Coordinates of N, CA, C and O in Angstrom, one line a residue:
M1 N -276.0 -154.3 -78.2 CA -276.7 -154.3 -79.5 C -277.2 -152.9 -79.9 O -277.2 -152.5 -81.1
G2 N -277.7 -152.1 -79.0 CA -278.2 -150.8 -79.3 C -279.7 -150.8 -79.6 O -280.4 -151.7 -79.2
V3 N -280.1 -149.9 -80.5 CA -281.5 -149.8 -80.9 C -281.8 -150.9 -81.8 O -281.1 -151.2 -82.7
L4 N -283.0 -151.5 -81.6 CA -283.5 -152.6 -82.4 C -284.5 -152.1 -83.4 O -285.3 -151.3 -83.1
E5 N -284.4 -152.6 -84.6 CA -285.3 -152.2 -85.7 C -286.2 -153.4 -86.0 O -285.9 -154.5 -85.8
G6 N -287.4 -153.1 -86.6 CA -288.3 -154.1 -87.1 C -289.1 -154.9 -86.1 O -289.7 -155.8 -86.4
E7 N -289.1 -154.4 -84.8 CA -289.9 -155.1 -83.8 C -291.0 -154.3 -83.3 O -291.7 -154.5 -82.4
S8 N -291.3 -153.2 -84.1 CA -292.3 -152.2 -83.6 C -293.7 -152.9 -83.7 O -294.3 -153.1 -84.7
Y9 N -294.2 -153.1 -82.5 CA -295.6 -153.6 -82.3 C -295.9 -154.9 -83.1 O -297.0 -155.1 -83.6
G10 N -294.9 -155.7 -83.2 CA -295.0 -157.0 -83.9 C -295.6 -158.1 -83.1 O -295.9 -159.1 -83.6
M11 N -295.8 -157.8 -81.8 CA -296.3 -158.8 -80.9 C -297.1 -158.2 -79.7 O -296.9 -157.1 -79.4
N12 N -297.9 -159.1 -79.1 CA -298.6 -158.7 -77.9 C -297.7 -159.1 -76.7 O -296.7 -159.8 -76.9
I13 N -298.1 -158.7 -75.5 CA -297.3 -159.0 -74.4 C -297.1 -160.5 -74.1 O -296.0 -160.9 -73.7
R14 N -298.1 -161.3 -74.4 CA -297.9 -162.7 -74.2 C -296.9 -163.3 -75.1 O -296.0 -164.0 -74.8
E15 N -297.0 -162.9 -76.4 CA -296.0 -163.3 -77.4 C -294.6 -162.9 -77.1 O -293.7 -163.6 -77.3
F16 N -294.5 -161.7 -76.6 CA -293.2 -161.1 -76.2 C -292.5 -162.0 -75.1 O -291.4 -162.5 -75.3
Y17 N -293.3 -162.4 -74.1 CA -292.7 -163.2 -73.0 C -292.5 -164.6 -73.5 O -291.5 -165.3 -73.1
D18 N -293.4 -165.2 -74.3 CA -293.2 -166.5 -74.8 C -292.1 -166.7 -75.8 O -291.5 -167.8 -75.9
A19 N -291.7 -165.6 -76.4 CA -290.6 -165.7 -77.4 C -289.2 -165.9 -76.8 O -288.3 -166.4 -77.5
D20 N -289.0 -165.6 -75.5 CA -287.8 -165.8 -74.8 C -288.0 -166.1 -73.4 O -288.5 -165.2 -72.6
P21 N -287.8 -167.3 -72.9 CA -288.2 -167.7 -71.6 C -287.4 -166.9 -70.5 O -287.9 -166.7 -69.4
R22 N -286.3 -166.3 -70.9 CA -285.6 -165.4 -69.9 C -286.4 -164.2 -69.5 O -286.3 -163.7 -68.4
R23 N -287.2 -163.7 -70.4 CA -288.1 -162.6 -70.1 C -289.0 -162.8 -69.0 O -289.2 -162.0 -68.1
R24 N -289.7 -163.9 -69.0 CA -290.7 -164.2 -68.0 C -290.1 -164.4 -66.6 O -290.7 -164.0 -65.6
A25 N -288.9 -165.0 -66.6 CA -288.3 -165.3 -65.3 C -287.5 -164.1 -64.7 O -287.2 -164.0 -63.5
S26 N -287.3 -163.1 -65.5 CA -286.4 -162.0 -65.2 C -287.0 -160.9 -64.3 O -288.2 -160.7 -64.5
E27 N -286.2 -160.3 -63.5 CA -286.6 -159.1 -62.9 C -286.8 -158.0 -63.9 O -286.1 -158.0 -64.9
E28 N -287.6 -157.0 -63.7 CA -287.8 -155.9 -64.6 C -287.7 -154.6 -63.8 O -288.2 -154.5 -62.7
I29 N -287.1 -153.6 -64.5 CA -287.0 -152.3 -63.9 C -288.0 -151.4 -64.7 O -287.9 -151.3 -65.9
T30 N -288.9 -150.7 -63.9 CA -289.9 -149.9 -64.6 C -289.4 -148.5 -64.7 O -288.9 -147.9 -63.8
F31 N -289.7 -147.9 -65.9 CA -289.4 -146.5 -66.2 C -290.7 -145.8 -66.5 O -290.8 -145.1 -67.5
G32 N -291.7 -146.0 -65.7 CA -293.0 -145.3 -65.8 C -294.1 -146.0 -66.6 O -293.8 -146.8 -67.5
D33 N -295.3 -145.6 -66.3 CA -296.4 -146.2 -67.0 C -297.4 -145.2 -67.6 O -298.6 -145.6 -67.9
G34 N -297.0 -144.0 -67.7 CA -298.0 -143.0 -68.2 C -297.4 -142.2 -69.5 O -297.8 -141.1 -69.7
W35 N -296.6 -142.9 -70.2 CA -296.0 -142.3 -71.5 C -297.2 -142.1 -72.5 O -298.1 -142.9 -72.5
T36 N -297.1 -141.1 -73.3 CA -298.1 -140.9 -74.3 C -297.5 -140.6 -75.7 O -296.3 -140.3 -75.8
T37 N -298.4 -140.7 -76.7 CA -298.0 -140.3 -78.1 C -299.0 -139.4 -78.6 O -300.1 -139.3 -78.2
A38 N -298.6 -138.6 -79.6 CA -299.4 -137.5 -80.1 C -300.6 -138.1 -80.9 O -301.7 -137.6 -81.0
D39 N -300.4 -139.3 -81.6 CA -301.4 -139.8 -82.5 C -302.2 -140.9 -81.8 O -303.0 -141.6 -82.5
D40 N -302.1 -141.1 -80.5 CA -302.8 -142.2 -79.9 C -303.3 -141.7 -78.5 O -302.9 -142.2 -77.5
E41 N -304.2 -140.8 -78.5 CA -304.6 -140.1 -77.3 C -305.4 -141.0 -76.3 O -305.6 -140.6 -75.2
H42 N -305.9 -142.1 -76.7 CA -306.6 -143.0 -75.9 C -305.8 -144.2 -75.4 O -306.4 -145.2 -75.0
S43 N -304.5 -144.0 -75.3 CA -303.6 -145.1 -74.8 C -302.5 -144.4 -74.0 O -302.1 -143.3 -74.2
T44 N -302.0 -145.2 -73.1 CA -300.7 -144.9 -72.4 C -299.7 -146.0 -72.7 O -300.1 -147.1 -73.1
Y45 N -298.5 -145.7 -72.4 CA -297.4 -146.7 -72.6 C -296.6 -146.8 -71.3 O -296.4 -145.9 -70.6
R46 N -296.1 -148.0 -71.1 CA -295.2 -148.2 -70.0 C -293.9 -148.7 -70.6 O -293.8 -149.3 -71.6
L47 N -292.8 -148.3 -69.9 CA -291.5 -148.7 -70.3 C -290.9 -149.6 -69.2 O -290.9 -149.2 -68.0
N48 N -290.3 -150.7 -69.6 CA -289.7 -151.6 -68.7 C -288.4 -152.1 -69.3 O -288.3 -152.3 -70.5
W49 N -287.4 -152.3 -68.4 CA -286.1 -152.9 -68.9 C -286.0 -154.3 -68.3 O -286.2 -154.4 -67.0
V50 N -285.7 -155.3 -69.1 CA -285.6 -156.7 -68.7 C -284.2 -157.0 -68.3 O -283.3 -156.9 -69.1
V51 N -283.9 -157.3 -67.0 CA -282.6 -157.5 -66.5 C -281.8 -158.6 -67.3 O -280.7 -158.4 -67.7
D52 N -282.5 -159.7 -67.5 CA -281.7 -160.9 -68.1 C -281.5 -160.8 -69.6 O -280.6 -161.5 -70.1
T53 N -282.2 -159.9 -70.3 CA -282.0 -159.8 -71.7 C -281.4 -158.4 -72.1 O -281.0 -158.3 -73.2
G54 N -281.5 -157.5 -71.2 CA -281.0 -156.1 -71.6 C -282.0 -155.3 -72.5 O -281.6 -154.3 -73.0
E55 N -283.2 -155.8 -72.7 CA -284.1 -155.1 -73.6 C -284.9 -154.1 -72.8 O -285.5 -154.4 -71.7
I56 N -285.1 -152.9 -73.4 CA -286.1 -152.0 -72.9 C -287.2 -151.9 -73.9 O -286.9 -151.8 -75.1
Y57 N -288.4 -152.1 -73.4 CA -289.6 -152.2 -74.3 C -290.7 -151.3 -73.8 O -290.8 -150.9 -72.6
S58 N -291.5 -150.9 -74.7 CA -292.8 -150.2 -74.3 C -293.9 -151.1 -74.6 O -293.9 -152.0 -75.4
V59 N -295.0 -150.9 -73.8 CA -296.2 -151.7 -74.0 C -297.3 -150.7 -74.1 O -297.5 -149.8 -73.3
R60 N -298.1 -150.8 -75.2 CA -299.2 -149.9 -75.5 C -300.4 -150.4 -74.7 O -300.8 -151.6 -74.8
E61 N -301.0 -149.6 -73.9 CA -302.2 -150.0 -73.1 C -303.3 -149.1 -73.5 O -303.4 -147.9 -73.1
P62 N -304.2 -149.6 -74.3 CA -305.4 -148.7 -74.7 C -306.4 -148.5 -73.6 O -306.6 -149.3 -72.7
H63 N -307.0 -147.3 -73.7 CA -308.0 -146.9 -72.7 C -309.2 -146.4 -73.6 O -309.3 -145.1 -73.8
P64 N -310.0 -147.2 -74.1 CA -311.1 -146.8 -75.0 C -312.0 -145.7 -74.5 O -312.5 -144.9 -75.2
G65 N -312.1 -145.7 -73.2 CA -313.0 -144.6 -72.6 C -312.3 -143.3 -72.4 O -312.8 -142.4 -71.8
G66 N -311.0 -143.2 -72.9 CA -310.3 -142.0 -72.7 C -309.3 -142.1 -71.6 O -309.2 -143.1 -70.9
I67 N -308.5 -141.1 -71.5 CA -307.4 -141.2 -70.5 C -307.9 -141.3 -69.1 O -307.2 -141.9 -68.2
L68 N -309.0 -140.8 -68.7 CA -309.6 -140.9 -67.4 C -309.9 -142.4 -67.1 O -309.9 -142.8 -66.0
A69 N -310.2 -143.1 -68.1 CA -310.5 -144.6 -68.0 C -309.2 -145.3 -67.5 O -309.4 -146.4 -66.9
R70 N -308.1 -144.7 -67.7 CA -306.8 -145.4 -67.2 C -306.9 -145.6 -65.7 O -306.5 -146.6 -65.2
Y71 N -307.5 -144.7 -65.0 CA -307.7 -144.8 -63.5 C -308.7 -145.9 -63.2 O -308.5 -146.6 -62.1
L72 N -309.7 -146.1 -64.0 CA -310.7 -147.1 -63.8 C -310.0 -148.5 -64.0 O -310.4 -149.5 -63.4
D73 N -309.0 -148.5 -64.8 CA -308.3 -149.8 -65.1 C -307.7 -150.4 -63.8 O -307.6 -151.6 -63.7
Q74 N -307.4 -149.5 -62.9 CA -306.9 -150.0 -61.6 C -307.9 -150.9 -60.9 O -307.5 -151.7 -60.0
F75 N -309.2 -150.6 -61.1 CA -310.2 -151.4 -60.5 C -310.8 -152.5 -61.4 O -311.8 -153.0 -61.2
R76 N -310.0 -152.8 -62.5 CA -310.3 -153.8 -63.5 C -311.6 -153.5 -64.2 O -312.4 -154.5 -64.5
V77 N -312.0 -152.3 -64.4 CA -313.1 -151.9 -65.2 C -312.7 -151.7 -66.6 O -311.8 -151.0 -66.9
D78 N -313.3 -152.4 -67.5 CA -313.0 -152.3 -68.9 C -311.5 -152.5 -69.2 O -310.9 -151.7 -69.9
Q79 N -311.0 -153.7 -68.7 CA -309.6 -154.0 -69.0 C -309.3 -154.3 -70.4 O -310.1 -154.9 -71.1
A80 N -308.1 -153.9 -70.9 CA -307.7 -154.2 -72.3 C -307.4 -155.7 -72.4 O -306.9 -156.4 -71.4
D81 N -307.7 -156.3 -73.5 CA -307.4 -157.7 -73.8 C -305.9 -157.8 -74.0 O -305.3 -156.9 -74.5
V82 N -305.4 -159.0 -73.7 CA -303.9 -159.2 -73.9 C -303.5 -158.9 -75.3 O -302.4 -158.5 -75.6
D83 N -304.4 -159.2 -76.3 CA -304.0 -158.9 -77.7 C -303.9 -157.4 -78.0 O -303.3 -157.1 -79.1
E84 N -304.4 -156.6 -77.1 CA -304.3 -155.1 -77.3 C -303.1 -154.6 -76.6 O -302.7 -153.4 -76.8
L85 N -302.4 -155.3 -75.8 CA -301.2 -154.9 -75.1 C -300.0 -155.1 -76.0 O -299.3 -156.2 -76.0
L86 N -299.7 -154.2 -76.9 CA -298.7 -154.3 -77.9 C -297.3 -153.9 -77.4 O -297.1 -152.8 -76.9
V87 N -296.3 -154.7 -77.8 CA -294.9 -154.5 -77.3 C -294.1 -154.0 -78.5 O -294.2 -154.4 -79.6
D88 N -293.2 -153.0 -78.1 CA -292.2 -152.5 -79.0 C -290.9 -152.5 -78.3 O -290.7 -151.8 -77.3
V89 N -289.9 -153.3 -78.7 CA -288.6 -153.4 -78.1 C -287.8 -152.2 -78.7 O -287.6 -152.1 -79.9
L90 N -287.4 -151.3 -77.8 CA -286.8 -150.0 -78.2 C -285.3 -150.1 -78.2 O -284.6 -149.4 -79.0
A91 N -284.6 -150.9 -77.4 CA -283.2 -151.0 -77.3 C -282.8 -152.2 -76.6 O -283.5 -152.8 -75.8
D92 N -281.5 -152.6 -76.8 CA -280.9 -153.8 -76.1 C -279.6 -153.2 -75.5 O -278.7 -153.0 -76.3
T93 N -279.5 -153.0 -74.2 CA -278.3 -152.4 -73.7 C -278.3 -152.6 -72.2 O -279.2 -153.3 -71.6
D94 N -277.3 -152.2 -71.5 CA -277.2 -152.4 -70.1 C -278.0 -151.3 -69.3 O -278.4 -150.3 -69.8
R95 N -278.3 -151.6 -68.1 CA -279.1 -150.7 -67.2 C -278.5 -149.3 -67.1 O -279.3 -148.4 -67.1
Y96 N -277.2 -149.2 -67.0 CA -276.6 -147.9 -66.8 C -276.8 -147.0 -68.0 O -277.1 -145.8 -67.9
A97 N -276.8 -147.6 -69.2 CA -277.0 -146.8 -70.4 C -278.5 -146.4 -70.5 O -278.8 -145.2 -70.9
V98 N -279.4 -147.3 -70.1 CA -280.8 -146.9 -70.1 C -281.1 -145.8 -69.1 O -281.7 -144.8 -69.4
E99 N -280.5 -145.9 -67.9 CA -280.7 -144.9 -66.9 C -280.2 -143.6 -67.3 O -280.8 -142.5 -67.1
A100 N -279.0 -143.6 -68.0 CA -278.4 -142.3 -68.5 C -279.2 -141.7 -69.6 O -279.5 -140.5 -69.6
A101 N -279.7 -142.6 -70.5 CA -280.5 -142.1 -71.6 C -281.8 -141.5 -71.2 O -282.3 -140.5 -71.8
L102 N -282.4 -142.1 -70.2 CA -283.7 -141.6 -69.7 C -283.6 -140.8 -68.4 O -284.6 -140.6 -67.8
A103 N -282.4 -140.2 -68.1 CA -282.3 -139.3 -67.0 C -283.3 -138.2 -67.0 O -283.5 -137.6 -68.1
G104 N -284.0 -138.0 -65.9 CA -285.0 -137.0 -65.9 C -286.4 -137.4 -66.4 O -287.3 -136.6 -66.4
W105 N -286.6 -138.7 -66.6 CA -287.8 -139.2 -67.2 C -289.1 -138.9 -66.4 O -290.1 -138.6 -67.0
P106 N -289.0 -138.9 -65.1 CA -290.3 -138.6 -64.3 C -290.9 -137.2 -64.6 O -292.1 -137.1 -64.6
A107 N -290.0 -136.3 -65.0 CA -290.5 -134.9 -65.3 C -291.1 -134.9 -66.7 O -291.9 -134.1 -67.0
V108 N -290.5 -135.7 -67.6 CA -290.9 -135.7 -69.0 C -292.2 -136.5 -69.3 O -293.0 -136.2 -70.1
M109 N -292.3 -137.6 -68.6 CA -293.4 -138.6 -68.9 C -294.8 -138.0 -68.9 O -295.6 -138.3 -69.8
P110 N -295.2 -137.0 -68.0 CA -296.5 -136.5 -68.1 C -296.8 -135.5 -69.3 O -297.9 -135.2 -69.5
E111 N -295.7 -135.1 -70.0 CA -295.9 -134.2 -71.1 C -296.5 -134.9 -72.3 O -296.5 -136.1 -72.4
K112 N -297.2 -134.1 -73.1 CA -297.8 -134.6 -74.3 C -296.7 -135.2 -75.3 O -295.6 -134.6 -75.4
D113 N -297.0 -136.4 -75.9 CA -296.1 -137.0 -76.8 C -294.7 -137.4 -76.1 O -293.7 -137.4 -76.8
S114 N -294.8 -137.8 -74.9 CA -293.5 -138.0 -74.1 C -292.8 -139.3 -74.6 O -291.6 -139.4 -74.5
L115 N -293.5 -140.3 -75.2 CA -292.8 -141.5 -75.7 C -291.9 -141.1 -76.8 O -290.8 -141.8 -76.9
S116 N -292.2 -140.1 -77.6 CA -291.2 -139.7 -78.6 C -289.9 -139.2 -78.0 O -288.8 -139.5 -78.6
W117 N -289.9 -138.6 -76.9 CA -288.7 -138.2 -76.2 C -287.9 -139.4 -75.8 O -286.7 -139.5 -76.0
A118 N -288.6 -140.4 -75.2 CA -287.9 -141.6 -74.7 C -287.3 -142.3 -75.9 O -286.2 -142.8 -75.8
R119 N -288.0 -142.4 -77.0 CA -287.5 -143.1 -78.2 C -286.3 -142.4 -78.7 O -285.3 -143.0 -79.1
R120 N -286.3 -141.0 -78.8 CA -285.1 -140.3 -79.2 C -283.9 -140.5 -78.3 O -282.8 -140.7 -78.7
Q121 N -284.2 -140.5 -77.0 CA -283.1 -140.7 -76.0 C -282.5 -142.1 -76.2 O -281.3 -142.2 -76.1
L122 N -283.3 -143.1 -76.4 CA -282.8 -144.5 -76.5 C -282.1 -144.6 -77.9 O -281.1 -145.4 -78.0
A123 N -282.6 -144.0 -78.9 CA -282.0 -144.0 -80.2 C -280.6 -143.5 -80.2 O -279.7 -143.9 -80.9
A124 N -280.3 -142.5 -79.3 CA -279.0 -141.9 -79.1 C -278.0 -142.9 -78.6 O -276.8 -142.6 -78.6
L125 N -278.4 -144.0 -78.1 CA -277.5 -145.0 -77.6 C -276.7 -145.6 -78.8 O -275.6 -146.2 -78.5
G126 N -277.2 -145.5 -80.0 CA -276.5 -146.0 -81.2 C -276.4 -147.5 -81.1 O -277.3 -148.2 -80.7
S127 N -275.2 -148.1 -81.5 CA -275.1 -149.5 -81.5 C -274.1 -150.0 -80.5 O -273.4 -151.0 -80.7
A128 N -274.1 -149.3 -79.3 CA -273.3 -149.8 -78.2 C -273.6 -151.2 -77.8 O -274.8 -151.5 -77.7
S129 N -272.6 -152.0 -77.5 CA -272.9 -153.4 -77.0 C -273.3 -153.3 -75.5 O -272.8 -152.5 -74.8
P130 N -274.2 -154.2 -75.1 CA -274.5 -154.3 -73.7 C -273.3 -154.7 -72.9 O -272.6 -155.6 -73.3
S131 N -273.1 -154.0 -71.8 CA -272.0 -154.4 -70.9 C -272.6 -155.4 -69.9 O -273.7 -155.8 -70.0
E132 N -271.8 -155.8 -68.9 CA -272.2 -156.7 -67.9 C -273.5 -156.2 -67.2 O -273.5 -155.1 -66.8
R133 N -274.5 -157.0 -67.1 CA -275.8 -156.7 -66.5 C -275.7 -157.1 -65.1 O -276.1 -157.8 -64.5

């Protein structure tokens, strides 16, 4: 299917999983959890690819206390509410296309506004159909 339009932060993580039962049961491949945007300095984003649906999505994880609070989140201090964990489906494609598009991501993720890079890379997939997963 390629890049998906119109799903930008239209749902929280619970709604995302509830919308398609395959998502909840599926294995997921993680492509990092420290992505950032220029206009949301108190949040990080994680990227996951869902094996059974072929969707790669980002989840916005707010850190009201600032980026250092992200580390406190590991200890369940000031955890974000599920309604604040917003999902954006970025593309629907096979694993190999995602891996190729995001090649080198570990070096890019710590940079400022790194999620924009990931979005551009995934947008370059165009409308290619998912191949066998």
